[in-house]
XYZ file of C-alpha atoms in Angstrom:
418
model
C 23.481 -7.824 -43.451
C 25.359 -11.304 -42.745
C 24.525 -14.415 -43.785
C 24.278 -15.939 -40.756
C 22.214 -12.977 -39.480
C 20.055 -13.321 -42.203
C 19.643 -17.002 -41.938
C 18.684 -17.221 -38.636
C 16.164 -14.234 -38.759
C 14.742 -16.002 -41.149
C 14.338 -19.486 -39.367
C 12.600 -17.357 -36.221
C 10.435 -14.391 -37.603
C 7.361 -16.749 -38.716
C 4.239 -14.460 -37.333
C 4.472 -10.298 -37.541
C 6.623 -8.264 -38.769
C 10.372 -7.153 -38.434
C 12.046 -4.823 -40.531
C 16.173 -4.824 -40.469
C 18.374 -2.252 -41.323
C 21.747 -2.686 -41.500
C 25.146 -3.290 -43.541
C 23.622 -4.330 -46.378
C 20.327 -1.945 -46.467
C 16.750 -3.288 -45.346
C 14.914 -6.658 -45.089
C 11.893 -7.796 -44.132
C 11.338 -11.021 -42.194
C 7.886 -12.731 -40.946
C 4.134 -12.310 -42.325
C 3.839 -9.050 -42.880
C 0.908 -8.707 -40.697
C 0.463 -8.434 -36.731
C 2.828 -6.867 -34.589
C 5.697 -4.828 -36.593
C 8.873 -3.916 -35.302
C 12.011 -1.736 -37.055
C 15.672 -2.352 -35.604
C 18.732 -1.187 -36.908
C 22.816 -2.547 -36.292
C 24.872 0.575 -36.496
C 28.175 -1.877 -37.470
C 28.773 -5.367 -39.102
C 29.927 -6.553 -36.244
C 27.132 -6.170 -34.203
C 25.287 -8.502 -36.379
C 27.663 -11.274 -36.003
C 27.667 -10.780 -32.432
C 23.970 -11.369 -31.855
C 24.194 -14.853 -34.175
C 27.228 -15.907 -31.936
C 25.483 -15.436 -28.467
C 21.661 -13.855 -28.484
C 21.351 -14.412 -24.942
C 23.754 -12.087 -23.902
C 24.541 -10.163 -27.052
C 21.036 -9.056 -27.814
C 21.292 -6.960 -24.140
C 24.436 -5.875 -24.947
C 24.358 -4.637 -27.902
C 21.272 -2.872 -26.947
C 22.930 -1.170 -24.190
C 25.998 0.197 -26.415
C 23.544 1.277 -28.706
C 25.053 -0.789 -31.832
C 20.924 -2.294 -31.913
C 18.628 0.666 -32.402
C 14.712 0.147 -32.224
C 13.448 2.524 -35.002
C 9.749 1.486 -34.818
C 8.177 0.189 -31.912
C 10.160 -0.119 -28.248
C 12.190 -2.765 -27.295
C 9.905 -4.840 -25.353
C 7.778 -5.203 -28.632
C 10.842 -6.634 -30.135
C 11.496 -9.352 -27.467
C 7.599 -9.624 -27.338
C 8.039 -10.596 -31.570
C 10.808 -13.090 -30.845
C 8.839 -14.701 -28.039
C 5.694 -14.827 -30.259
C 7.713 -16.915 -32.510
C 8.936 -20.703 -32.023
C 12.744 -20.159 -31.004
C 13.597 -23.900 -31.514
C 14.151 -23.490 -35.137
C 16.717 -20.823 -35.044
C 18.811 -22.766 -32.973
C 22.564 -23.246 -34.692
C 25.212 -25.473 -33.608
C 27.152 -22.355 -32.250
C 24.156 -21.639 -29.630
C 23.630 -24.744 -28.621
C 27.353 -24.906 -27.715
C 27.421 -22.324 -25.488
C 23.787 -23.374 -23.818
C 25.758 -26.276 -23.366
C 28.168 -24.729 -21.383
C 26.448 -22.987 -19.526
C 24.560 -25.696 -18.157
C 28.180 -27.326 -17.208
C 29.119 -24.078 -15.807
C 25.275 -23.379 -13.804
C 26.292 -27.422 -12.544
C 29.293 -26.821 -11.335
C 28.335 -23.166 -9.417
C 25.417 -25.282 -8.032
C 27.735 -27.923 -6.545
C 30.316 -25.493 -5.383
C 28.510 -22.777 -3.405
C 30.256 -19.595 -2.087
C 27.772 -17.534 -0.760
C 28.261 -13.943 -2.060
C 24.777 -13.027 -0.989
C 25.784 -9.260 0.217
C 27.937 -8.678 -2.257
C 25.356 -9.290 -4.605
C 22.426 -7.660 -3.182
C 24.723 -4.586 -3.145
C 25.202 -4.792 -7.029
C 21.405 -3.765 -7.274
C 19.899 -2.673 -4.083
C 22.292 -0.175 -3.046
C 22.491 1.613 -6.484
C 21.365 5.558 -6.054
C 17.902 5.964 -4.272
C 17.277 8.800 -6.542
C 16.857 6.051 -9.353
C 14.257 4.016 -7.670
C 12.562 6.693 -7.244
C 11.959 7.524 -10.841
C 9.574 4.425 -11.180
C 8.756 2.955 -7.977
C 5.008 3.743 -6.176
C 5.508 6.617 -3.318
C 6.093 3.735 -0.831
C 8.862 2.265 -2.778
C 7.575 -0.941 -3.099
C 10.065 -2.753 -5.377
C 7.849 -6.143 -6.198
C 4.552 -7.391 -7.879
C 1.671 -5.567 -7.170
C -1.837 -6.661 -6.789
C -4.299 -4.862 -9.022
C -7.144 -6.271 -7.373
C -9.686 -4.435 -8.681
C -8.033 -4.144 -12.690
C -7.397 -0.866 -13.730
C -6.801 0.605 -10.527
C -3.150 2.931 -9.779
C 0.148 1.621 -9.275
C -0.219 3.365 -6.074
C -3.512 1.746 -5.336
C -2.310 -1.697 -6.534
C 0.929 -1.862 -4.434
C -0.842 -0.813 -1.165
C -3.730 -3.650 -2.036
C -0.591 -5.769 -2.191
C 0.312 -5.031 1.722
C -3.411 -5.094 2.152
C -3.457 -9.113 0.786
C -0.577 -10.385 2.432
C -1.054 -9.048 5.636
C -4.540 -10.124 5.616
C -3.336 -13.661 5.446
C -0.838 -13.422 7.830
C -3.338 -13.579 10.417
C -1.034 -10.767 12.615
C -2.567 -9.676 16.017
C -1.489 -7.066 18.534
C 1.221 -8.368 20.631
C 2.521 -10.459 18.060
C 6.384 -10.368 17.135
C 6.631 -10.650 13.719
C 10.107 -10.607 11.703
C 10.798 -9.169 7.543
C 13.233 -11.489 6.011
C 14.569 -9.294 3.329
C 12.939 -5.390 4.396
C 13.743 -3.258 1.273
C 12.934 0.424 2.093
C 10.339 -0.339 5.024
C 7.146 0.153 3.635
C 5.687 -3.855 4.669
C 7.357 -3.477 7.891
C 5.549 -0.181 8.699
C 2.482 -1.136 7.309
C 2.225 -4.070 9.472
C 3.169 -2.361 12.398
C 0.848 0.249 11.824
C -2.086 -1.773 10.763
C -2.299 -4.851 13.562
C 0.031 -3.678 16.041
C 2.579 -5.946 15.935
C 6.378 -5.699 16.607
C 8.453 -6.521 13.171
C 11.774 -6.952 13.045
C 13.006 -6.244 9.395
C 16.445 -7.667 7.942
C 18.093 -6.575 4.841
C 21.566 -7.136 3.323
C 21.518 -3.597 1.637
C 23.399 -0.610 3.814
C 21.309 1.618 1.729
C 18.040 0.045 2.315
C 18.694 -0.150 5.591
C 19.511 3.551 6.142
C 16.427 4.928 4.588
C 14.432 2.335 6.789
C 15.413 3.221 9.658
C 15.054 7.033 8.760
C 11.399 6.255 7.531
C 10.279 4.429 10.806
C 11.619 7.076 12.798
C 9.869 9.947 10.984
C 6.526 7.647 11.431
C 7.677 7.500 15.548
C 7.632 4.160 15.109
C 10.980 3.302 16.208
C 9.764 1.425 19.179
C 7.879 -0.728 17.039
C 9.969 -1.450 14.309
C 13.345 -2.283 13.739
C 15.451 -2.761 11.017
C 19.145 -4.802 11.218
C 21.645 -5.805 8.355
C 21.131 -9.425 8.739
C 21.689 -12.545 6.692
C 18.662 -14.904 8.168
C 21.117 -18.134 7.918
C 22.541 -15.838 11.245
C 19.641 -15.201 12.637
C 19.323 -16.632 16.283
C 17.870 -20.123 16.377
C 16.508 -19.178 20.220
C 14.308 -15.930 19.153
C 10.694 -17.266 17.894
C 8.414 -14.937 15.919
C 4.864 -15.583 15.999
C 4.512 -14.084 11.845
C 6.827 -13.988 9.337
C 6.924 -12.169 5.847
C 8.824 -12.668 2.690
C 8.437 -10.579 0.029
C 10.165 -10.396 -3.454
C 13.677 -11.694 -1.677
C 13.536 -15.729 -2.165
C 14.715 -15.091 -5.614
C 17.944 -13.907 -3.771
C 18.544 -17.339 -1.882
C 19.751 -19.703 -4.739
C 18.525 -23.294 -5.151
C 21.385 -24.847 -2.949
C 20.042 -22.709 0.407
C 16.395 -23.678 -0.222
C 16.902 -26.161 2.265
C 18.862 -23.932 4.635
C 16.319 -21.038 4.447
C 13.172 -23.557 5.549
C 14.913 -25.029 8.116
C 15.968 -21.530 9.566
C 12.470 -21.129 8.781
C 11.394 -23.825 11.534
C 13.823 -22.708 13.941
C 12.144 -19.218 14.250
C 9.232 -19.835 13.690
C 6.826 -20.143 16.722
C 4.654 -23.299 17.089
C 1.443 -21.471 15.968
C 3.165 -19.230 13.942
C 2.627 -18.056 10.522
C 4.624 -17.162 7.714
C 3.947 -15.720 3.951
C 6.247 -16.248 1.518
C 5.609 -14.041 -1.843
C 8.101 -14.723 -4.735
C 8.063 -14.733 -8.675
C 8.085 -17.937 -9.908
C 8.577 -20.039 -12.994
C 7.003 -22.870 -14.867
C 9.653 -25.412 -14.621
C 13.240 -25.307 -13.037
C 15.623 -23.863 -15.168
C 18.806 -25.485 -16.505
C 20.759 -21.642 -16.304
C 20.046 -18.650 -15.191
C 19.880 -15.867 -18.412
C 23.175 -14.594 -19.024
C 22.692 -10.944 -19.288
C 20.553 -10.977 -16.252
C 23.573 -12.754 -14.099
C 25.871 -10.516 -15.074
C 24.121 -6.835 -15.080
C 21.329 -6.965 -12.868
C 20.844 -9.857 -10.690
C 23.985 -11.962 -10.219
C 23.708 -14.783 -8.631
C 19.872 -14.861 -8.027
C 17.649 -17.647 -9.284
C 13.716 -17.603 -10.001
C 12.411 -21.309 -8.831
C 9.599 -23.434 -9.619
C 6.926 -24.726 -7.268
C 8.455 -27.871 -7.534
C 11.484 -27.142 -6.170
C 10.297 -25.192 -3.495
C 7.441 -27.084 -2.144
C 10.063 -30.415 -1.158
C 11.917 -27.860 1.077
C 9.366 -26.934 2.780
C 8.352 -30.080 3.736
C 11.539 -31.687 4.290
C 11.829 -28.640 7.271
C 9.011 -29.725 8.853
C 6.919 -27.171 7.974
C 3.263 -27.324 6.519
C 1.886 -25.344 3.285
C -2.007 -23.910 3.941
C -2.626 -21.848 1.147
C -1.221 -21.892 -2.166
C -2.068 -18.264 -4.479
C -0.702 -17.879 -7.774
C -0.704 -14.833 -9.405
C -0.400 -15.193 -13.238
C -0.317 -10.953 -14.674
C 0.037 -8.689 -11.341
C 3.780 -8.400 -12.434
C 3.365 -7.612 -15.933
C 1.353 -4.827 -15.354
C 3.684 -3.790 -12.151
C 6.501 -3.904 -14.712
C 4.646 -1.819 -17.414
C 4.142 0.844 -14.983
C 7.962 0.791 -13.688
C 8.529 1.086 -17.799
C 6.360 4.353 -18.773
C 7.945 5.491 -15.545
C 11.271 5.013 -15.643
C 10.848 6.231 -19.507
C 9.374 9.446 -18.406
C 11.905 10.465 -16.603
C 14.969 8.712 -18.526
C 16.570 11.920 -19.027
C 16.677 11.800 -15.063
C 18.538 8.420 -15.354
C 20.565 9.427 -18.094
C 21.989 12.647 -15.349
C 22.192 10.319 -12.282
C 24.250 7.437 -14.609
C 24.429 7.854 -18.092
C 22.952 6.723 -21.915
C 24.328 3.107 -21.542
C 23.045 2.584 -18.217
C 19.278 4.028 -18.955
C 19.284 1.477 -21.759
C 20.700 -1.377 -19.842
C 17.671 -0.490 -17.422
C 15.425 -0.284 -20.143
C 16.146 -3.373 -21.493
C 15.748 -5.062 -17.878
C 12.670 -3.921 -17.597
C 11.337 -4.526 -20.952
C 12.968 -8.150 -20.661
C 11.205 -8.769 -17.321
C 7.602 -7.598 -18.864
C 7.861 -9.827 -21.620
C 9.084 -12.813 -18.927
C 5.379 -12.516 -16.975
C 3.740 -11.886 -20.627
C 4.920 -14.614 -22.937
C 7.198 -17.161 -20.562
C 4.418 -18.218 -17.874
C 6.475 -16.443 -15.343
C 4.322 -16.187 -12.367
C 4.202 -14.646 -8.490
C 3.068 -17.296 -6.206
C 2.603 -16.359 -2.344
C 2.709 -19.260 0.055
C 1.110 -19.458 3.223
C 3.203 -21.692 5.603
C 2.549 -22.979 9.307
C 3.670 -25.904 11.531
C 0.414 -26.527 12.404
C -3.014 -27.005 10.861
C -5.182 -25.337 13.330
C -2.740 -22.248 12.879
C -4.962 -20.519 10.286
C -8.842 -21.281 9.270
C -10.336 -24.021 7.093
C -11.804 -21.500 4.714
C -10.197 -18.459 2.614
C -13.231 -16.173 4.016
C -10.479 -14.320 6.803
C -8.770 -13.454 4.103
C -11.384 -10.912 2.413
C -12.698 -10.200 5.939
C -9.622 -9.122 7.051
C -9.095 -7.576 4.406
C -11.881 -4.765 4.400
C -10.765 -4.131 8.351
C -7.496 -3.003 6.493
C -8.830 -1.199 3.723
C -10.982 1.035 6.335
C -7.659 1.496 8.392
C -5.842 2.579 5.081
C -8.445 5.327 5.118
C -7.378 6.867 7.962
C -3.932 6.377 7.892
C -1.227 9.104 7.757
C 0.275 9.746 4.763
C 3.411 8.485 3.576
C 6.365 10.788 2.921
C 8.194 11.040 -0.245
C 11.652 8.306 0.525
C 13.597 10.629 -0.708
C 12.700 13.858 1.061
């Protein structure tokens, strides 16, 4: 092993147990107790790589395969890093390229180009046949709510539709719009469930094709609608008495938060209402993570509460309800995990090896966000006025057994893809 490898193992590993093997045979690093975890570099020079740039590196190298994880998986290997102090392993080479980062995250920040459909298209329009190896039959590709614990992905993703509709507050007659529609299932459900007209908008062709096939297999194409739409375009002249954001404002970058509340307000009818569900973080973050921006989300940005909440007010607009939820994602992602690694030989035919491990590794790295960083979904209810919505959270649970005794009679949904 190198020295510098060595040395700055040895700064981090404090509590458990990892085990190294590599160019210069095995070594053992932490207490020797608690959680215990086996890697192993296949060359030298993966082992300088990860001390020159862990951020990115550490992905990287996991997805060529030159980092092998002999015992354990690899989310129990972030998980061991993350239940050790980082601060101390910090060398002057790291901090130097945090550092520019930071210039470089500045700079992006004050220079905007908007390559919002470009980017969704880097992940959303990947092969459906992929999703589908992980994903709940409705393909519902953000947090569920497993409200009660222990209950089915299945179950927890359809109490999710279940708990944001329910404080939507959605009526027949209502027009409602989707900002950011994935495969359809909110859309539908909504429809279905209150009898409202949705509008759903999506910057993924491939989303949008299966959406519109869904709907129309349900014969609900008079009902519900799906467009490719950007909402900065959407017209400032058509009002929508409920709108619904799920699992897309991590899409919209810092710069547009601004932009997306005041389009917010111009669509937005006087007693409307509007949910906004996102993941969220503890405090704004000086850079986005490196691997993520370049593999699986580039250009998206999780935000804080406090950068959120001054936008919304700024536009106008007034918050009424305020729900974090601290877990729901971690277990969401642990499902998508056994899931995906289930059927990883299925990923492995679609793509290939390099590709299942870069997903891997995403999803493992995205666990371990909700499990050790204080990651966080938080869902928003906004209105422009007060009397918009009630003065007590009781509508919500009412509303929300009327839903749960429609879901019982529902028709069944189809498999996405066929």
């Amino acid at each position: 092993m190198t020295l510098s490898l060595h040395r700055l193992l040895s700064k981090i590993i404090r509590n458990g147990t990892l085990i190294v093997r590599g160019s210069g045979g095995e070594t053992y690093y932490g207490s020797g107790g608690g959680r215990t975890v086996a890697i192993r570099f296949t060359d030298e020079a993966a082992e300088k790589g990860l001390v020159s740039d862990p951020q990115l590196q550490l992905g990287e190298l996991y997805m060529d395969g030159r980092i092998i994880v002999e015992q354990g998986d690899i989310y129990e290997f972030l998980a061991l890093i993350k239940d050790n102090t980082l601060k101390e392993g910090l060398t002057f080479q790291i901090l130097m390229r945090s550092l520019g980062r930071i210039i470089a995250s500045q700079f992006r920040n004050r220079v905007p180009i908007n390559h919002n459909r470009r980017n969704v298209a880097h992940h959303y329009d990947l092969d459906e046949r992929l999703f589908a190896l992980f994903l709940d039959e409705d393909w519902q590709y953000s947090c569920a709510y497993f409200n009660p614990p222990g209950i089915s992905l299945d179950e927890a993703q359809i109490a999710k539709k279940r708990h944001i509709v329910a404080k939507l507050l959605a009526e027949p007659g209502h027009k409602a719009l989707e900002i950011g529609s994935g495969w359809g299932g909110m859309a539908m459900y909504l429809a279905e469930s209150s009898g409202v007209d949705v509008t759903g908008i999506t910057l993924s062709t491939e989303q949008l094709k299966i959406s519109k096939e869904r709907a129309a297999r349900r014969g609900l194409a008079g009902s519900v609608r799906f467009e490719l739409q950007d909402y900065y375009h959407l017209p400032a002249d058509q009002r929508y008495d409920r709108i619904v954001s799920v699992g897309m404002f991590e899409h919209v970058g810092r710069l547009n938060y601004r932009k997306f509340f005041n389009k917010v307000t111009d669509v937005l009818s006087d007693d409307g209402v509007m949910v906004l569900h996102s993941i969220g973080q503890p405090y704004p973050a000086v850079y986005n993570n490196p691997w993520m921006d370049k593999y699986i989300f580039p250009g998206g940005y999780i935000p804080s509460l406090s950068e959120v909440l001054p936008a919304i007010e700024k536009a106008g607009l007034l918050v009424s309800d305020i729900e974090i939820l601290p877990m729901h994602y971690a277990h969401t992602l642990r499902h998508w995990r056994e899931r995906f690694m289930a059927n990883r030989d299925k990923a492995i035919a679609l793509y290939d090896e390099r590709f299942a491990r870069m997903w891997e590794f995403y999803l493992a790295a995205s666990e371990m966000a909700f499990t050790h960083e204080a990651f966080h979904i938080f869902q928003i209810q906004i209105v422009k006025k007060r009397t918009a919505v009630p003065d007590n959270r009781d509508y919500i649970y009412e509303r929300e057994a009327e839903l749960y005794a429609f879901e019982q009679g529902r028709m069944p949904l189809e498999q996405i893809a066929g």
